Amino acid sequence: MLNQVDDTLAAWLDSQADALDSDHTQADQLLATLAASGVFGAAVPVAQGGAGGAASTAVALAAALAEHSLAAGFVFWAQRATIECLLRSPNHDLVRKLLPSLLNGATAGAPGLSNAIRSLSGLDQLHAQCTSTAEGSVLNGTVPWATNLCRGGFVAAIAAINPASGSPAIFAVPNDAAGVWRGDDQDLLGLRATNTASLRFENVPLTEHWLLHPHAKVFLPALRPMMLAIQCGLGLGLARASLVAARRHTPGQSVLAFEIGALEDTAEEFWRTLSVALDGGWLEANPTALFDLRLNMVGLATSAVQLELQALGARAYDRSAGSGFARRMREAAFLPILTPSLVQLKTELAKLGPASVSPSPDNLPI
C-alpha cells in the first residue's frame, strides 16, 4: 500500500527542500520527480490505472511528503485533487483521455477551484463565465490563483457560471486551448517551486467533451472531503517534521519535553480521527466535522512550529545553522490562507453550528 515516500525520493526532497521553497525554476523538476516515484496513483482504483488503497492512503502520502517539503506536498495535492475531479466526473470519455497522463505526470493538474469554493460559500463572485453556443460553450474570465500550472502542459479544473441560467459548471481547460493565458509565477514568500500563477480566458471555445460536471453545486460538495483531507495531510506532515526537530533539540528533562510529547499524541490522534472518518465516508454527510478537522490542522502545525522555535532558541535565527526552521515557519504561514482559509472555515462553521457528534475514533463508524 502506497502511503509513504521511498528513500530515494525522501533523500532528494531533503536535499532540495530549501530550493523548492525559494526557487521557482525547480517547479517542473519537482513534478517530474514525484511522478517518477508513482505517487499520484495513491487511492486511485487499480482498474483505472492507480495503485489502489483506501482514501486515507493519499492523505498519508501527502503528510509523508510534507514532512520533507510542503512544496512537494502541495504539488501532490494539486495533481491528486485534479485526478479526483476526473474520478468523480460522469464524462467518461474525458476521463479516459486525461487520467493516464495525469497519473504519470506527463500532464500537470491544476485545481483552479478556490474562487468557486469561496463563491459557493457566499464570500466571492465567480470570475469566469461560460456562454452557451451550438458547439458547446465559450469561456471568459480569470482564475486569480492556481497551482501546478506547468508550462510544459497542464489541464485546469475551473468553475464558470452561465449568465443565462445562473448555474455554474465545472470544466477541464487545457493549456493549449485558444485564448488560455497563463500569468507569471506569483512572487510568493515560499513554496515558489509550485508553478502558482493566474489564468485568463479570452473567448476559449470548449465543446461538451471538456465538461467535467454540469452542476458545480453538486460536484464540489462531493469532491470536498478528499480535497480537504489531503490538505489536512499537509499540515500533519509539517507538524511531525517540526516536532521531530523540537525533540532533537530538547533534553529529556526540559520543561518543553512534556509539551512536545503532548502535541505528538495530539497529532497522532488527529490522524486516527481523520483517516477513520474519511475511509468510513462519514465526512461526506458531516461537513461541520470536516471543517473542524481542517481548522484544527492549522492550529496543530502552528503549535508544532512554535515548539520547534522554543526548542531551538537563538539557533532558529541563525541562517548558517541549516535547521530548516525558517522554511517550516514560512510553510506554516501559508496554511491559514490555503483555500478554504481560516476565515472561510470559521464563517462556514458559524453557519452550520456545532457538529452533532464530535469526531473521534471511538464514535466513528469503521
mmCIF file of C-alpha atoms in Angstrom:
data_model
loop_
_atom_site.group_PDB
_atom_site.id
_atom_site.type_symbol
_atom_site.label_atom_id
_atom_site.label_comp_id
_atom_site.label_asym_id
_atom_site.label_seq_id
_atom_site.Cartn_x
_atom_site.Cartn_y
_atom_site.Cartn_z
ATOM 1 C CA MET A 1 0.000 0.000 0.000
ATOM 2 C CA LEU A 2 1.453 3.343 -1.064
ATOM 3 C CA ASN A 3 1.431 5.612 1.988
ATOM 4 C CA GLN A 4 4.991 6.818 2.387
ATOM 5 C CA VAL A 5 7.828 8.139 0.242
ATOM 6 C CA ASP A 6 10.670 5.855 -0.756
ATOM 7 C CA ASP A 7 14.204 6.504 0.438
ATOM 8 C CA THR A 8 15.401 7.903 -2.890
ATOM 9 C CA LEU A 9 12.596 10.452 -3.097
ATOM 10 C CA ALA A 10 12.985 11.355 0.584
ATOM 11 C CA ALA A 11 16.704 11.999 0.147
ATOM 12 C CA TRP A 12 16.109 14.172 -2.919
ATOM 13 C CA LEU A 13 13.413 16.186 -1.162
ATOM 14 C CA ASP A 14 15.628 16.726 1.891
ATOM 15 C CA SER A 15 18.476 17.950 -0.311
ATOM 16 C CA GLN A 16 16.210 20.251 -2.325
ATOM 17 C CA ALA A 17 13.678 21.387 0.309
ATOM 18 C CA ASP A 18 15.007 24.923 0.707
ATOM 19 C CA ALA A 19 15.395 25.369 -3.057
ATOM 20 C CA LEU A 20 11.845 24.128 -3.657
ATOM 21 C CA ASP A 21 10.644 26.763 -1.220
ATOM 22 C CA SER A 22 12.683 29.648 -2.613
ATOM 23 C CA ASP A 23 13.367 28.960 -6.313
ATOM 24 C CA HIS A 24 10.602 28.819 -8.932
ATOM 25 C CA THR A 25 12.930 27.223 -11.502
ATOM 26 C CA GLN A 26 12.699 23.916 -9.616
ATOM 27 C CA ALA A 27 8.962 23.517 -10.243
ATOM 28 C CA ASP A 28 8.949 21.306 -13.332
ATOM 29 C CA GLN A 29 11.646 19.062 -11.846
ATOM 30 C CA LEU A 30 9.538 18.646 -8.709
ATOM 31 C CA LEU A 31 6.506 17.406 -10.632
ATOM 32 C CA ALA A 32 8.650 15.054 -12.730
ATOM 33 C CA THR A 33 10.383 13.628 -9.661
ATOM 34 C CA LEU A 34 7.113 13.000 -7.879
ATOM 35 C CA ALA A 35 5.661 11.368 -10.983
ATOM 36 C CA ALA A 36 8.695 9.099 -11.365
ATOM 37 C CA SER A 37 8.008 7.748 -7.877
ATOM 38 C CA GLY A 38 4.453 6.838 -8.833
ATOM 39 C CA VAL A 39 2.857 8.795 -6.024
ATOM 40 C CA PHE A 40 -0.126 10.117 -7.985
ATOM 41 C CA GLY A 41 -1.825 6.725 -8.108
ATOM 42 C CA ALA A 42 -2.469 6.662 -4.354
ATOM 43 C CA ALA A 43 -6.107 5.746 -3.627
ATOM 44 C CA VAL A 44 -6.889 5.603 -7.352
ATOM 45 C CA PRO A 45 -8.610 2.315 -8.300
ATOM 46 C CA VAL A 46 -6.308 -0.229 -9.902
ATOM 47 C CA ALA A 47 -8.864 -0.678 -12.689
ATOM 48 C CA GLN A 48 -8.299 2.973 -13.624
ATOM 49 C CA GLY A 49 -4.525 2.762 -13.621
ATOM 50 C CA GLY A 50 -3.872 3.650 -9.994
ATOM 51 C CA ALA A 51 -2.220 1.933 -7.039
ATOM 52 C CA GLY A 52 -5.481 1.312 -5.178
ATOM 53 C CA GLY A 53 -5.836 1.660 -1.429
ATOM 54 C CA ALA A 54 -8.236 3.466 0.858
ATOM 55 C CA ALA A 55 -8.734 7.221 0.541
ATOM 56 C CA SER A 56 -6.569 7.776 3.604
ATOM 57 C CA THR A 57 -3.514 6.420 1.768
ATOM 58 C CA ALA A 58 -3.456 9.622 -0.284
ATOM 59 C CA VAL A 59 -3.633 11.674 2.908
ATOM 60 C CA ALA A 60 -0.843 9.655 4.492
ATOM 61 C CA LEU A 61 1.299 10.198 1.413
ATOM 62 C CA ALA A 62 0.643 13.952 1.455
ATOM 63 C CA ALA A 63 1.756 14.019 5.095
ATOM 64 C CA ALA A 64 4.870 11.988 4.324
ATOM 65 C CA LEU A 65 5.831 14.375 1.520
ATOM 66 C CA ALA A 66 5.129 17.463 3.622
ATOM 67 C CA GLU A 67 7.467 16.176 6.336
ATOM 68 C CA HIS A 68 10.275 16.785 3.839
ATOM 69 C CA SER A 69 8.865 19.724 1.839
ATOM 70 C CA LEU A 70 5.482 21.416 1.943
ATOM 71 C CA ALA A 71 6.039 22.499 -1.675
ATOM 72 C CA ALA A 72 6.207 18.819 -2.637
ATOM 73 C CA GLY A 73 3.091 18.047 -0.626
ATOM 74 C CA PHE A 74 1.250 20.972 -2.184
ATOM 75 C CA VAL A 75 2.075 19.901 -5.742
ATOM 76 C CA PHE A 76 0.981 16.373 -4.860
ATOM 77 C CA TRP A 77 -2.304 17.796 -3.546
ATOM 78 C CA ALA A 78 -2.875 19.788 -6.754
ATOM 79 C CA GLN A 79 -2.209 16.808 -9.025
ATOM 80 C CA ARG A 80 -4.173 14.373 -6.892
ATOM 81 C CA ALA A 81 -7.109 16.808 -6.499
ATOM 82 C CA THR A 82 -7.334 17.154 -10.284
ATOM 83 C CA ILE A 83 -7.272 13.378 -10.590
ATOM 84 C CA GLU A 84 -10.091 13.231 -8.043
ATOM 85 C CA CYS A 85 -12.112 15.615 -10.204
ATOM 86 C CA LEU A 86 -11.841 13.116 -13.045
ATOM 87 C CA LEU A 87 -12.658 10.132 -10.855
ATOM 88 C CA ARG A 88 -15.911 11.860 -9.870
ATOM 89 C CA SER A 89 -16.806 13.098 -13.354
ATOM 90 C CA PRO A 90 -19.639 11.476 -15.337
ATOM 91 C CA ASN A 91 -17.792 12.401 -18.557
ATOM 92 C CA HIS A 92 -16.163 9.006 -19.146
ATOM 93 C CA ASP A 93 -14.625 9.958 -22.494
ATOM 94 C CA LEU A 94 -12.779 12.845 -20.865
ATOM 95 C CA VAL A 95 -11.630 10.600 -18.031
ATOM 96 C CA ARG A 96 -10.182 8.075 -20.484
ATOM 97 C CA LYS A 97 -8.397 10.879 -22.340
ATOM 98 C CA LEU A 98 -6.846 12.711 -19.387
ATOM 99 C CA LEU A 99 -6.427 10.299 -16.480
ATOM 100 C CA PRO A 100 -3.397 8.329 -17.768
ATOM 101 C CA SER A 101 -1.317 11.455 -18.432
ATOM 102 C CA LEU A 102 -2.215 12.893 -15.031
ATOM 103 C CA LEU A 103 -1.255 9.678 -13.276
ATOM 104 C CA ASN A 104 2.155 9.534 -14.965
ATOM 105 C CA GLY A 105 2.782 13.267 -14.646
ATOM 106 C CA ALA A 106 3.009 13.957 -18.383
ATOM 107 C CA THR A 107 0.211 16.496 -17.846
ATOM 108 C CA ALA A 108 0.101 18.718 -14.773
ATOM 109 C CA GLY A 109 -3.203 19.065 -12.962
ATOM 110 C CA ALA A 110 -4.264 22.454 -11.613
ATOM 111 C CA PRO A 111 -7.393 22.583 -9.430
ATOM 112 C CA GLY A 112 -8.324 26.227 -10.019
ATOM 113 C CA LEU A 113 -11.360 25.978 -7.772
ATOM 114 C CA SER A 114 -10.501 28.364 -4.936
ATOM 115 C CA ASN A 115 -12.696 31.112 -6.363
ATOM 116 C CA ALA A 116 -15.535 28.627 -6.881
ATOM 117 C CA ILE A 117 -15.349 27.325 -3.319
ATOM 118 C CA ARG A 118 -15.404 30.866 -1.970
ATOM 119 C CA SER A 119 -18.293 31.745 -4.288
ATOM 120 C CA LEU A 120 -20.451 28.836 -3.173
ATOM 121 C CA SER A 121 -19.857 29.968 0.410
ATOM 122 C CA GLY A 122 -21.053 33.482 -0.402
ATOM 123 C CA LEU A 123 -17.599 35.022 0.084
ATOM 124 C CA ASP A 124 -16.852 35.883 -3.546
ATOM 125 C CA GLN A 125 -18.284 36.071 -7.056
ATOM 126 C CA LEU A 126 -17.255 33.654 -9.773
ATOM 127 C CA HIS A 127 -14.690 35.283 -12.036
ATOM 128 C CA ALA A 128 -15.353 33.053 -15.067
ATOM 129 C CA GLN A 129 -18.407 32.832 -17.333
ATOM 130 C CA CYS A 130 -19.419 30.246 -19.901
ATOM 131 C CA THR A 131 -21.774 31.290 -22.683
ATOM 132 C CA SER A 132 -23.647 28.512 -24.448
ATOM 133 C CA THR A 133 -23.069 28.038 -28.178
ATOM 134 C CA ALA A 134 -24.169 25.476 -30.750
ATOM 135 C CA GLU A 135 -20.826 23.679 -30.310
ATOM 136 C CA GLY A 136 -20.688 23.872 -26.501
ATOM 137 C CA SER A 137 -19.500 26.897 -24.530
ATOM 138 C CA VAL A 138 -17.265 29.925 -24.788
ATOM 139 C CA LEU A 139 -15.260 30.685 -21.665
ATOM 140 C CA ASN A 140 -14.213 34.148 -20.462
ATOM 141 C CA GLY A 141 -12.830 35.403 -17.182
ATOM 142 C CA THR A 142 -9.991 34.741 -14.780
ATOM 143 C CA VAL A 143 -8.723 32.395 -12.097
ATOM 144 C CA PRO A 144 -6.685 34.618 -9.758
ATOM 145 C CA TRP A 145 -4.719 31.756 -8.208
ATOM 146 C CA ALA A 146 -3.974 28.207 -9.361
ATOM 147 C CA THR A 147 -1.130 25.818 -8.593
ATOM 148 C CA ASN A 148 0.739 23.330 -10.776
ATOM 149 C CA LEU A 149 0.405 25.349 -13.986
ATOM 150 C CA CYS A 150 3.414 23.740 -15.660
ATOM 151 C CA ARG A 151 4.308 25.486 -18.887
ATOM 152 C CA GLY A 152 5.077 22.149 -20.481
ATOM 153 C CA GLY A 153 1.415 21.203 -20.382
ATOM 154 C CA PHE A 154 -1.424 21.407 -17.870
ATOM 155 C CA VAL A 155 -5.147 20.999 -17.544
ATOM 156 C CA ALA A 156 -7.033 23.209 -15.090
ATOM 157 C CA ALA A 157 -10.305 22.338 -13.390
ATOM 158 C CA ILE A 158 -12.315 25.552 -13.173
ATOM 159 C CA ALA A 159 -15.868 26.630 -12.423
ATOM 160 C CA ALA A 160 -17.727 29.035 -14.689
ATOM 161 C CA ILE A 161 -21.239 30.425 -14.440
ATOM 162 C CA ASN A 162 -23.707 30.561 -17.306
ATOM 163 C CA PRO A 163 -25.243 34.062 -17.172
ATOM 164 C CA ALA A 164 -28.436 32.824 -18.841
ATOM 165 C CA SER A 165 -29.163 30.057 -16.345
ATOM 166 C CA GLY A 166 -27.246 31.373 -13.355
ATOM 167 C CA SER A 167 -25.880 27.853 -12.832
ATOM 168 C CA PRO A 168 -22.118 27.193 -12.537
ATOM 169 C CA ALA A 169 -20.493 24.186 -14.208
ATOM 170 C CA ILE A 170 -17.042 22.598 -13.904
ATOM 171 C CA PHE A 171 -14.753 22.398 -16.942
ATOM 172 C CA ALA A 172 -11.362 20.894 -17.672
ATOM 173 C CA VAL A 173 -9.404 23.551 -19.574
ATOM 174 C CA PRO A 174 -6.207 22.501 -21.387
ATOM 175 C CA ASN A 175 -3.328 24.948 -21.547
ATOM 176 C CA ASP A 176 -3.127 24.769 -25.347
ATOM 177 C CA ALA A 177 -6.749 25.804 -25.979
ATOM 178 C CA ALA A 178 -7.051 29.037 -27.945
ATOM 179 C CA GLY A 179 -7.489 32.012 -25.631
ATOM 180 C CA VAL A 180 -5.908 30.498 -22.483
ATOM 181 C CA TRP A 181 -3.277 32.765 -20.941
ATOM 182 C CA ARG A 182 -1.044 31.838 -18.003
ATOM 183 C CA GLY A 183 0.292 34.697 -15.909
ATOM 184 C CA ASP A 184 3.798 34.986 -14.498
ATOM 185 C CA ASP A 185 4.603 32.976 -11.394
ATOM 186 C CA GLN A 186 3.306 34.629 -8.242
ATOM 187 C CA ASP A 187 6.019 36.334 -6.185
ATOM 188 C CA LEU A 188 5.414 34.130 -3.154
ATOM 189 C CA LEU A 189 7.171 34.240 0.226
ATOM 190 C CA GLY A 190 7.739 30.488 -0.075
ATOM 191 C CA LEU A 191 6.511 27.410 -1.951
ATOM 192 C CA ARG A 192 7.891 29.012 -5.093
ATOM 193 C CA ALA A 193 8.540 25.738 -6.958
ATOM 194 C CA THR A 194 4.821 25.060 -7.293
ATOM 195 C CA ASN A 195 4.020 26.751 -10.628
ATOM 196 C CA THR A 196 1.493 29.034 -8.926
ATOM 197 C CA ALA A 197 0.070 31.736 -11.192
ATOM 198 C CA SER A 198 -3.142 33.256 -12.505
ATOM 199 C CA LEU A 199 -5.141 32.248 -15.584
ATOM 200 C CA ARG A 200 -7.036 34.405 -18.058
ATOM 201 C CA PHE A 201 -9.612 33.127 -20.547
ATOM 202 C CA GLU A 202 -10.490 35.102 -23.680
ATOM 203 C CA ASN A 203 -13.252 33.514 -25.757
ATOM 204 C CA VAL A 204 -11.990 29.994 -25.141
ATOM 205 C CA PRO A 205 -14.081 27.517 -27.175
ATOM 206 C CA LEU A 206 -14.999 24.409 -25.178
ATOM 207 C CA THR A 207 -17.071 21.562 -26.543
ATOM 208 C CA GLU A 208 -19.077 19.278 -24.267
ATOM 209 C CA HIS A 209 -16.039 16.988 -24.338
ATOM 210 C CA TRP A 210 -14.362 19.270 -21.755
ATOM 211 C CA LEU A 211 -17.297 19.388 -19.318
ATOM 212 C CA LEU A 212 -16.292 17.743 -16.041
ATOM 213 C CA HIS A 213 -19.697 18.212 -14.416
ATOM 214 C CA PRO A 214 -22.729 20.314 -15.355
ATOM 215 C CA HIS A 215 -23.593 21.275 -11.771
ATOM 216 C CA ALA A 216 -20.847 22.749 -9.580
ATOM 217 C CA LYS A 217 -23.159 22.896 -6.570
ATOM 218 C CA VAL A 218 -23.488 19.108 -6.729
ATOM 219 C CA PHE A 219 -19.915 18.340 -7.742
ATOM 220 C CA LEU A 220 -17.936 20.456 -5.268
ATOM 221 C CA PRO A 221 -19.542 19.178 -2.029
ATOM 222 C CA ALA A 222 -18.901 15.598 -3.195
ATOM 223 C CA LEU A 223 -15.278 16.474 -4.003
ATOM 224 C CA ARG A 224 -14.719 18.383 -0.770
ATOM 225 C CA PRO A 225 -13.913 15.564 1.717
ATOM 226 C CA MET A 226 -10.992 14.202 -0.300
ATOM 227 C CA MET A 227 -9.622 17.640 -1.193
ATOM 228 C CA LEU A 228 -9.720 18.921 2.374
ATOM 229 C CA ALA A 229 -8.479 15.664 3.865
ATOM 230 C CA ILE A 230 -5.356 15.738 1.688
ATOM 231 C CA GLN A 231 -4.848 19.353 2.781
ATOM 232 C CA CYS A 232 -5.029 18.120 6.368
ATOM 233 C CA GLY A 233 -2.174 15.785 5.486
ATOM 234 C CA LEU A 234 -0.032 18.783 4.552
ATOM 235 C CA GLY A 235 -0.338 20.346 7.996
ATOM 236 C CA LEU A 236 0.070 16.992 9.716
ATOM 237 C CA GLY A 237 3.329 16.319 7.894
ATOM 238 C CA LEU A 238 4.654 19.774 8.711
ATOM 239 C CA ALA A 239 3.705 19.314 12.373
ATOM 240 C CA ARG A 240 5.513 15.979 12.517
ATOM 241 C CA ALA A 241 8.662 17.491 10.974
ATOM 242 C CA SER A 242 8.718 20.351 13.488
ATOM 243 C CA LEU A 243 8.067 18.017 16.410
ATOM 244 C CA VAL A 244 10.944 15.761 15.329
ATOM 245 C CA ALA A 245 13.211 18.814 15.171
ATOM 246 C CA ALA A 246 11.964 20.081 18.527
ATOM 247 C CA ARG A 247 12.533 16.677 20.133
ATOM 248 C CA ARG A 248 16.047 16.515 18.704
ATOM 249 C CA HIS A 249 16.983 19.807 20.366
ATOM 250 C CA THR A 250 15.226 19.219 23.679
ATOM 251 C CA PRO A 251 16.905 17.473 26.646
ATOM 252 C CA GLY A 252 14.772 14.803 28.292
ATOM 253 C CA GLN A 253 14.341 16.830 31.476
ATOM 254 C CA SER A 254 13.485 20.068 29.664
ATOM 255 C CA VAL A 255 10.241 21.818 30.522
ATOM 256 C CA LEU A 256 9.405 21.551 26.814
ATOM 257 C CA ALA A 257 9.622 17.762 26.735
ATOM 258 C CA PHE A 258 6.129 17.324 28.176
ATOM 259 C CA GLU A 259 4.609 19.829 25.730
ATOM 260 C CA ILE A 260 6.287 18.148 22.785
ATOM 261 C CA GLY A 261 5.047 14.738 23.889
ATOM 262 C CA ALA A 262 1.515 16.023 24.374
ATOM 263 C CA LEU A 263 1.443 17.573 20.894
ATOM 264 C CA GLU A 264 2.883 14.375 19.389
ATOM 265 C CA ASP A 265 -0.042 12.491 20.936
ATOM 266 C CA THR A 266 -2.472 15.114 19.611
ATOM 267 C CA ALA A 267 -1.040 14.791 16.089
ATOM 268 C CA GLU A 268 -1.458 11.021 16.036
ATOM 269 C CA GLU A 269 -4.965 11.242 17.473
ATOM 270 C CA PHE A 270 -5.762 13.772 14.746
ATOM 271 C CA TRP A 271 -4.501 11.321 12.113
ATOM 272 C CA ARG A 272 -6.534 8.425 13.511
ATOM 273 C CA THR A 273 -9.699 10.512 13.595
ATOM 274 C CA LEU A 274 -9.194 11.875 10.087
ATOM 275 C CA SER A 275 -8.349 8.547 8.472
ATOM 276 C CA VAL A 276 -11.250 6.654 10.050
ATOM 277 C CA ALA A 277 -13.736 9.419 9.235
ATOM 278 C CA LEU A 278 -12.571 9.701 5.625
ATOM 279 C CA ASP A 279 -12.404 5.979 4.882
ATOM 280 C CA GLY A 280 -15.757 5.377 6.524
ATOM 281 C CA GLY A 281 -17.465 8.010 4.368
ATOM 282 C CA TRP A 282 -18.524 9.880 7.499
ATOM 283 C CA LEU A 283 -17.172 13.246 6.398
ATOM 284 C CA GLU A 284 -19.385 13.412 3.308
ATOM 285 C CA ALA A 285 -22.501 13.706 5.456
ATOM 286 C CA ASN A 286 -20.864 15.780 8.198
ATOM 287 C CA PRO A 287 -19.342 18.953 6.745
ATOM 288 C CA THR A 288 -19.133 20.510 10.206
ATOM 289 C CA ALA A 289 -16.747 17.794 11.351
ATOM 290 C CA LEU A 290 -14.760 18.099 8.123
ATOM 291 C CA PHE A 291 -14.364 21.858 8.507
ATOM 292 C CA ASP A 292 -13.465 21.424 12.162
ATOM 293 C CA LEU A 293 -10.713 18.944 11.309
ATOM 294 C CA ARG A 294 -9.377 21.246 8.604
ATOM 295 C CA LEU A 295 -9.396 24.164 11.051
ATOM 296 C CA ASN A 296 -7.613 22.133 13.731
ATOM 297 C CA MET A 297 -4.926 21.140 11.223
ATOM 298 C CA VAL A 298 -3.731 24.729 11.015
ATOM 299 C CA GLY A 299 -3.543 25.024 14.782
ATOM 300 C CA LEU A 300 -1.650 21.749 15.033
ATOM 301 C CA ALA A 301 1.015 22.802 12.530
ATOM 302 C CA THR A 302 1.333 26.296 14.001
ATOM 303 C CA SER A 303 1.758 24.946 17.528
ATOM 304 C CA ALA A 304 4.403 22.463 16.393
ATOM 305 C CA VAL A 305 6.442 25.152 14.637
ATOM 306 C CA GLN A 306 6.256 27.314 17.741
ATOM 307 C CA LEU A 307 7.563 24.446 19.874
ATOM 308 C CA GLU A 308 10.413 23.977 17.407
ATOM 309 C CA LEU A 309 11.236 27.687 17.763
ATOM 310 C CA GLN A 310 11.325 27.404 21.550
ATOM 311 C CA ALA A 311 13.491 24.295 21.406
ATOM 312 C CA LEU A 312 15.975 25.875 19.001
ATOM 313 C CA GLY A 313 16.112 29.223 20.741
ATOM 314 C CA ALA A 314 18.522 31.688 19.129
ATOM 315 C CA ARG A 315 19.693 28.989 16.683
ATOM 316 C CA ALA A 316 16.381 29.392 14.886
ATOM 317 C CA TYR A 317 17.512 32.843 13.724
ATOM 318 C CA ASP A 318 20.964 31.677 12.614
ATOM 319 C CA ARG A 319 20.760 31.195 8.851
ATOM 320 C CA SER A 320 24.035 29.250 8.849
ATOM 321 C CA ALA A 321 22.636 26.640 11.251
ATOM 322 C CA GLY A 322 20.771 24.910 8.446
ATOM 323 C CA SER A 323 17.985 23.755 10.760
ATOM 324 C CA GLY A 324 15.167 24.166 8.222
ATOM 325 C CA PHE A 325 13.171 26.157 10.764
ATOM 326 C CA ALA A 326 12.867 29.308 8.630
ATOM 327 C CA ARG A 327 11.356 27.281 5.798
ATOM 328 C CA ARG A 328 8.931 25.485 8.116
ATOM 329 C CA MET A 329 7.919 28.815 9.607
ATOM 330 C CA ARG A 330 7.067 30.110 6.118
ATOM 331 C CA GLU A 331 5.276 26.861 5.316
ATOM 332 C CA ALA A 332 3.151 27.201 8.443
ATOM 333 C CA ALA A 333 2.291 30.783 7.490
ATOM 334 C CA PHE A 334 0.758 29.506 4.253
ATOM 335 C CA LEU A 335 -1.722 27.087 5.809
ATOM 336 C CA PRO A 336 -4.172 29.712 7.205
ATOM 337 C CA ILE A 337 -4.702 31.177 3.704
ATOM 338 C CA LEU A 338 -4.915 27.883 1.794
ATOM 339 C CA THR A 339 -8.477 27.655 0.444
ATOM 340 C CA PRO A 340 -10.628 27.107 2.387
ATOM 341 C CA SER A 341 -8.913 29.749 4.517
ATOM 342 C CA LEU A 342 -9.339 30.080 8.260
ATOM 343 C CA VAL A 343 -11.758 32.946 7.677
ATOM 344 C CA GLN A 344 -13.862 30.842 5.322
ATOM 345 C CA LEU A 345 -13.820 27.840 7.669
ATOM 346 C CA LYS A 346 -14.903 29.952 10.625
ATOM 347 C CA THR A 347 -17.655 31.515 8.526
ATOM 348 C CA GLU A 348 -18.954 28.105 7.424
ATOM 349 C CA LEU A 349 -18.794 26.689 10.943
ATOM 350 C CA ALA A 350 -20.757 29.673 12.255
ATOM 351 C CA LYS A 351 -23.477 28.932 9.674
ATOM 352 C CA LEU A 352 -23.602 25.197 10.351
ATOM 353 C CA GLY A 353 -23.451 25.232 14.129
ATOM 354 C CA PRO A 354 -21.790 22.557 16.273
ATOM 355 C CA ALA A 355 -21.352 19.027 14.951
ATOM 356 C CA SER A 356 -23.968 16.582 16.156
ATOM 357 C CA VAL A 357 -21.173 14.193 17.138
ATOM 358 C CA SER A 358 -17.625 15.186 17.925
ATOM 359 C CA PRO A 359 -15.372 13.219 15.572
ATOM 360 C CA SER A 360 -13.087 10.725 17.291
ATOM 361 C CA PRO A 361 -12.010 7.163 16.545
ATOM 362 C CA ASP A 362 -14.334 5.916 19.273
ATOM 363 C CA ASN A 363 -17.559 7.257 17.774
ATOM 364 C CA LEU A 364 -16.924 6.978 14.043
ATOM 365 C CA PRO A 365 -18.148 4.026 12.005
ATOM 366 C CA ILE A 366 -15.386 1.748 10.778
#
